[in-house]
mmCIF file of C-alpha atoms in Angstrom:
data_model
loop_
_atom_site.group_PDB
_atom_site.id
_atom_site.type_symbol
_atom_site.label_atom_id
_atom_site.label_comp_id
_atom_site.label_asym_id
_atom_site.label_seq_id
_atom_site.Cartn_x
_atom_site.Cartn_y
_atom_site.Cartn_z
ATOM 1 C CA UNK A 1 85.523 -61.648 -24.272
ATOM 2 C CA UNK A 2 87.107 -58.142 -25.204
ATOM 3 C CA UNK A 3 88.563 -57.962 -21.936
ATOM 4 C CA UNK A 4 90.184 -61.442 -22.286
ATOM 5 C CA UNK A 5 91.789 -60.778 -25.608
ATOM 6 C CA UNK A 6 93.240 -57.319 -24.289
ATOM 7 C CA UNK A 7 94.184 -58.817 -21.147
ATOM 8 C CA UNK A 8 96.129 -61.988 -22.851
ATOM 9 C CA UNK A 9 98.108 -59.869 -25.079
ATOM 10 C CA UNK A 10 99.121 -57.958 -21.894
ATOM 11 C CA UNK A 11 99.992 -61.134 -20.106
ATOM 12 C CA UNK A 12 101.768 -62.892 -23.048
ATOM 13 C CA UNK A 13 103.613 -59.523 -23.749
ATOM 14 C CA UNK A 14 104.532 -59.133 -19.962
ATOM 15 C CA UNK A 15 105.974 -62.761 -19.824
ATOM 16 C CA UNK A 16 108.128 -62.222 -22.875
ATOM 17 C CA UNK A 17 109.437 -58.967 -21.534
ATOM 18 C CA UNK A 18 110.277 -60.228 -17.975
ATOM 19 C CA UNK A 19 112.211 -63.225 -19.398
ATOM 20 C CA UNK A 20 113.894 -61.036 -22.221
ATOM 21 C CA UNK A 21 115.102 -58.398 -19.616
ATOM 22 C CA UNK A 22 115.466 -60.608 -16.420
ATOM 23 C CA UNK A 23 112.965 -58.590 -14.687
ATOM 24 C CA UNK A 24 111.292 -59.580 -11.455
ATOM 25 C CA UNK A 25 108.122 -57.208 -11.444
ATOM 26 C CA UNK A 26 105.634 -56.679 -14.013
ATOM 27 C CA UNK A 27 106.523 -54.076 -16.516
ATOM 28 C CA UNK A 28 103.048 -54.546 -18.779
ATOM 29 C CA UNK A 29 99.907 -52.967 -17.273
ATOM 30 C CA UNK A 30 96.481 -52.837 -18.992
ATOM 31 C CA UNK A 31 95.333 -49.334 -18.051
ATOM 32 C CA UNK A 32 93.954 -45.980 -19.339
ATOM 33 C CA UNK A 33 96.474 -43.223 -19.402
ATOM 34 C CA UNK A 34 93.863 -40.844 -17.784
ATOM 35 C CA UNK A 35 90.638 -41.487 -15.978
ATOM 36 C CA UNK A 36 87.024 -40.186 -16.697
ATOM 37 C CA UNK A 37 87.915 -37.293 -14.600
ATOM 38 C CA UNK A 38 90.895 -36.088 -16.902
ATOM 39 C CA UNK A 39 93.571 -36.946 -13.861
ATOM 40 C CA UNK A 40 96.336 -39.138 -14.513
ATOM 41 C CA UNK A 41 95.670 -42.997 -13.951
ATOM 42 C CA UNK A 42 97.332 -44.176 -10.585
ATOM 43 C CA UNK A 43 100.230 -46.587 -10.749
ATOM 44 C CA UNK A 44 101.199 -46.270 -14.413
ATOM 45 C CA UNK A 45 104.764 -44.836 -14.011
ATOM 46 C CA UNK A 46 107.523 -46.929 -15.609
ATOM 47 C CA UNK A 47 105.136 -49.140 -17.274
ATOM 48 C CA UNK A 48 104.231 -50.214 -20.725
ATOM 49 C CA UNK A 49 100.476 -49.572 -20.803
ATOM 50 C CA UNK A 50 98.042 -51.552 -22.875
ATOM 51 C CA UNK A 51 94.641 -50.230 -23.717
ATOM 52 C CA UNK A 52 91.993 -50.316 -26.610
ATOM 53 C CA UNK A 53 91.570 -47.440 -28.387
ATOM 54 C CA UNK A 54 88.977 -48.390 -31.121
ATOM 55 C CA UNK A 55 86.620 -51.417 -31.823
ATOM 56 C CA UNK A 56 85.185 -52.358 -35.363
ATOM 57 C CA UNK A 57 83.538 -55.345 -37.006
ATOM 58 C CA UNK A 58 85.263 -57.058 -39.205
ATOM 59 C CA UNK A 59 83.209 -57.483 -42.585
ATOM 60 C CA UNK A 60 85.655 -59.449 -44.544
ATOM 61 C CA UNK A 61 84.811 -63.144 -43.050
ATOM 62 C CA UNK A 62 81.233 -62.399 -43.723
ATOM 63 C CA UNK A 63 79.124 -65.428 -43.502
ATOM 64 C CA UNK A 64 75.499 -66.385 -43.626
ATOM 65 C CA UNK A 65 73.587 -68.062 -40.666
ATOM 66 C CA UNK A 66 75.129 -71.388 -39.824
ATOM 67 C CA UNK A 67 73.182 -74.751 -39.608
ATOM 68 C CA UNK A 68 73.638 -77.367 -37.598
ATOM 69 C CA UNK A 69 71.889 -81.198 -37.223
ATOM 70 C CA UNK A 70 69.724 -80.825 -34.240
ATOM 71 C CA UNK A 71 68.007 -84.202 -34.950
ATOM 72 C CA UNK A 72 66.364 -86.281 -37.680
ATOM 73 C CA UNK A 73 63.615 -83.654 -38.392
ATOM 74 C CA UNK A 74 65.122 -80.273 -37.479
ATOM 75 C CA UNK A 75 68.293 -78.250 -37.746
ATOM 76 C CA UNK A 76 69.254 -75.676 -35.238
ATOM 77 C CA UNK A 77 70.135 -72.455 -37.101
ATOM 78 C CA UNK A 78 72.782 -70.137 -34.723
ATOM 79 C CA UNK A 79 73.919 -66.238 -35.289
ATOM 80 C CA UNK A 80 77.126 -66.250 -37.001
ATOM 81 C CA UNK A 81 80.418 -65.604 -34.880
ATOM 82 C CA UNK A 82 81.192 -61.587 -34.894
ATOM 83 C CA UNK A 83 84.805 -61.116 -35.878
ATOM 84 C CA UNK A 84 86.141 -57.830 -34.461
ATOM 85 C CA UNK A 85 88.961 -55.672 -35.211
ATOM 86 C CA UNK A 86 90.465 -54.361 -31.799
ATOM 87 C CA UNK A 87 93.007 -51.364 -32.211
ATOM 88 C CA UNK A 88 95.207 -51.717 -29.046
ATOM 89 C CA UNK A 89 97.962 -49.524 -28.061
ATOM 90 C CA UNK A 90 101.137 -50.118 -26.242
ATOM 91 C CA UNK A 91 102.575 -47.145 -24.834
ATOM 92 C CA UNK A 92 105.578 -46.475 -22.582
ATOM 93 C CA UNK A 93 105.127 -44.376 -19.697
ATOM 94 C CA UNK A 94 108.710 -43.634 -18.682
ATOM 95 C CA UNK A 95 110.039 -40.214 -17.988
ATOM 96 C CA UNK A 96 113.246 -38.478 -17.436
ATOM 97 C CA UNK A 97 116.203 -40.397 -17.041
ATOM 98 C CA UNK A 98 113.965 -43.480 -17.746
ATOM 99 C CA UNK A 99 113.364 -42.482 -21.175
ATOM 100 C CA UNK A 100 115.804 -44.971 -22.724
ATOM 101 C CA UNK A 101 113.487 -47.637 -20.825
ATOM 102 C CA UNK A 102 110.576 -46.506 -22.826
ATOM 103 C CA UNK A 103 112.061 -47.105 -26.034
ATOM 104 C CA UNK A 104 113.636 -50.267 -24.835
ATOM 105 C CA UNK A 105 110.155 -51.830 -23.887
ATOM 106 C CA UNK A 106 108.652 -50.724 -27.257
ATOM 107 C CA UNK A 107 110.951 -52.160 -29.199
ATOM 108 C CA UNK A 108 110.626 -55.399 -26.977
ATOM 109 C CA UNK A 109 106.840 -55.164 -27.785
ATOM 110 C CA UNK A 110 107.317 -54.842 -31.723
ATOM 111 C CA UNK A 111 110.041 -57.915 -31.440
ATOM 112 C CA UNK A 112 107.356 -60.077 -29.565
ATOM 113 C CA UNK A 113 104.485 -59.650 -31.966
ATOM 114 C CA UNK A 114 106.763 -59.871 -34.740
ATOM 115 C CA UNK A 115 107.864 -63.201 -33.616
ATOM 116 C CA UNK A 116 104.185 -64.016 -32.510
ATOM 117 C CA UNK A 117 101.827 -62.568 -35.162
ATOM 118 C CA UNK A 118 99.224 -65.183 -34.507
ATOM 119 C CA UNK A 119 98.170 -66.060 -30.873
ATOM 120 C CA UNK A 120 96.212 -69.451 -30.878
ATOM 121 C CA UNK A 121 95.523 -72.310 -28.533
ATOM 122 C CA UNK A 122 98.722 -74.106 -29.762
ATOM 123 C CA UNK A 123 101.100 -71.057 -29.332
ATOM 124 C CA UNK A 124 99.368 -69.891 -25.942
ATOM 125 C CA UNK A 125 97.265 -72.491 -24.518
ATOM 126 C CA UNK A 126 95.586 -70.108 -21.552
ATOM 127 C CA UNK A 127 93.909 -68.192 -24.477
ATOM 128 C CA UNK A 128 90.536 -67.788 -23.712
ATOM 129 C CA UNK A 129 88.341 -70.947 -24.986
ATOM 130 C CA UNK A 130 85.754 -68.664 -26.878
ATOM 131 C CA UNK A 131 88.495 -67.264 -28.934
ATOM 132 C CA UNK A 132 89.974 -69.255 -32.044
ATOM 133 C CA UNK A 133 93.028 -66.916 -32.524
ATOM 134 C CA UNK A 134 94.183 -63.289 -32.349
ATOM 135 C CA UNK A 135 95.992 -61.863 -35.435
ATOM 136 C CA UNK A 136 98.123 -59.087 -34.484
ATOM 137 C CA UNK A 137 99.681 -56.594 -37.093
ATOM 138 C CA UNK A 138 101.254 -52.894 -36.597
ATOM 139 C CA UNK A 139 98.603 -50.100 -37.609
ATOM 140 C CA UNK A 140 100.747 -47.185 -39.308
ATOM 141 C CA UNK A 141 99.284 -43.642 -38.600
ATOM 142 C CA UNK A 142 100.365 -40.476 -40.154
ATOM 143 C CA UNK A 143 101.667 -37.855 -37.712
ATOM 144 C CA UNK A 144 98.101 -35.875 -37.947
ATOM 145 C CA UNK A 145 96.298 -39.297 -37.205
ATOM 146 C CA UNK A 146 98.587 -39.921 -34.262
ATOM 147 C CA UNK A 147 98.384 -36.350 -33.034
ATOM 148 C CA UNK A 148 94.625 -36.674 -33.223
ATOM 149 C CA UNK A 149 94.470 -40.119 -31.283
ATOM 150 C CA UNK A 150 96.716 -38.703 -28.372
ATOM 151 C CA UNK A 151 94.484 -35.611 -28.073
ATOM 152 C CA UNK A 152 91.309 -37.777 -27.850
ATOM 153 C CA UNK A 153 93.107 -40.012 -25.465
ATOM 154 C CA UNK A 154 93.403 -36.894 -23.274
ATOM 155 C CA UNK A 155 97.259 -37.587 -22.979
ATOM 156 C CA UNK A 156 100.560 -35.987 -23.786
ATOM 157 C CA UNK A 157 102.528 -38.153 -26.501
ATOM 158 C CA UNK A 158 104.201 -41.055 -24.979
ATOM 159 C CA UNK A 159 106.593 -43.715 -27.014
ATOM 160 C CA UNK A 160 103.970 -46.075 -28.397
ATOM 161 C CA UNK A 161 102.670 -48.405 -31.249
ATOM 162 C CA UNK A 162 99.380 -49.238 -32.225
ATOM 163 C CA UNK A 163 98.517 -52.647 -33.362
ATOM 164 C CA UNK A 164 95.363 -53.918 -34.879
ATOM 165 C CA UNK A 165 94.320 -57.226 -33.597
ATOM 166 C CA UNK A 166 91.933 -59.367 -35.473
ATOM 167 C CA UNK A 167 89.785 -61.322 -32.898
ATOM 168 C CA UNK A 168 88.538 -64.768 -34.570
ATOM 169 C CA UNK A 169 85.856 -65.481 -33.416
ATOM 170 C CA UNK A 170 83.543 -63.839 -31.169
ATOM 171 C CA UNK A 171 80.731 -66.533 -30.975
ATOM 172 C CA UNK A 172 77.716 -66.384 -28.538
ATOM 173 C CA UNK A 173 76.693 -70.016 -29.769
ATOM 174 C CA UNK A 174 72.754 -68.722 -29.570
ATOM 175 C CA UNK A 175 70.620 -70.696 -31.451
ATOM 176 C CA UNK A 176 68.104 -68.459 -32.980
ATOM 177 C CA UNK A 177 65.648 -70.686 -34.354
ATOM 178 C CA UNK A 178 64.919 -74.599 -35.445
ATOM 179 C CA UNK A 179 63.830 -75.271 -38.902
ATOM 180 C CA UNK A 180 62.389 -78.359 -40.195
ATOM 181 C CA UNK A 181 64.637 -80.198 -42.480
ATOM 182 C CA UNK A 182 63.363 -80.488 -46.181
ATOM 183 C CA UNK A 183 63.596 -83.990 -47.574
ATOM 184 C CA UNK A 184 63.475 -85.030 -51.164
ATOM 185 C CA UNK A 185 60.831 -87.409 -51.664
ATOM 186 C CA UNK A 186 61.677 -91.002 -52.557
ATOM 187 C CA UNK A 187 61.480 -91.384 -56.294
ATOM 188 C CA UNK A 188 59.749 -94.578 -57.864
ATOM 189 C CA UNK A 189 62.321 -96.532 -60.250
ATOM 190 C CA UNK A 190 59.539 -98.634 -61.811
ATOM 191 C CA UNK A 191 58.999 -98.216 -65.966
#
């Protein structure tokens, strides 16, 4: 599911940038900057990289267990969907004479998400059916926070923008119990 969300963002942005700038090749790539061994990831030159930097449970839409009618005498109790905040980085890996392209593609990414801050099935019909919608907003970082993040990522700073993506809803649709329905006894109206 997380893969579907990040991949969807990358795919939609790639389509937009290709149309906007008249490109024939893909420019957006879902990839780490460096591998686990510390070496630079292959095939990332002159690409706008998209990668997950953090993941957290969103506690704002907290709800209790949900019940659905599973028959006349029982109700199915399912677990609540998990709402997640994905922190997704868009980093332009263009160097030397191509540095201007880095700024152009970061600007293009910001423009795309400003135009489409909500990606749902109406806006993007190919969104994974398990995801209701993705809500995208820029996450502001102070210089020291940005420095810490790039140190953690193991790379040198690249022109980049960090987005908080609220994923609504991660629903496993698992039934965790079936409980009997409680019925009110019939009351007699005789006096």
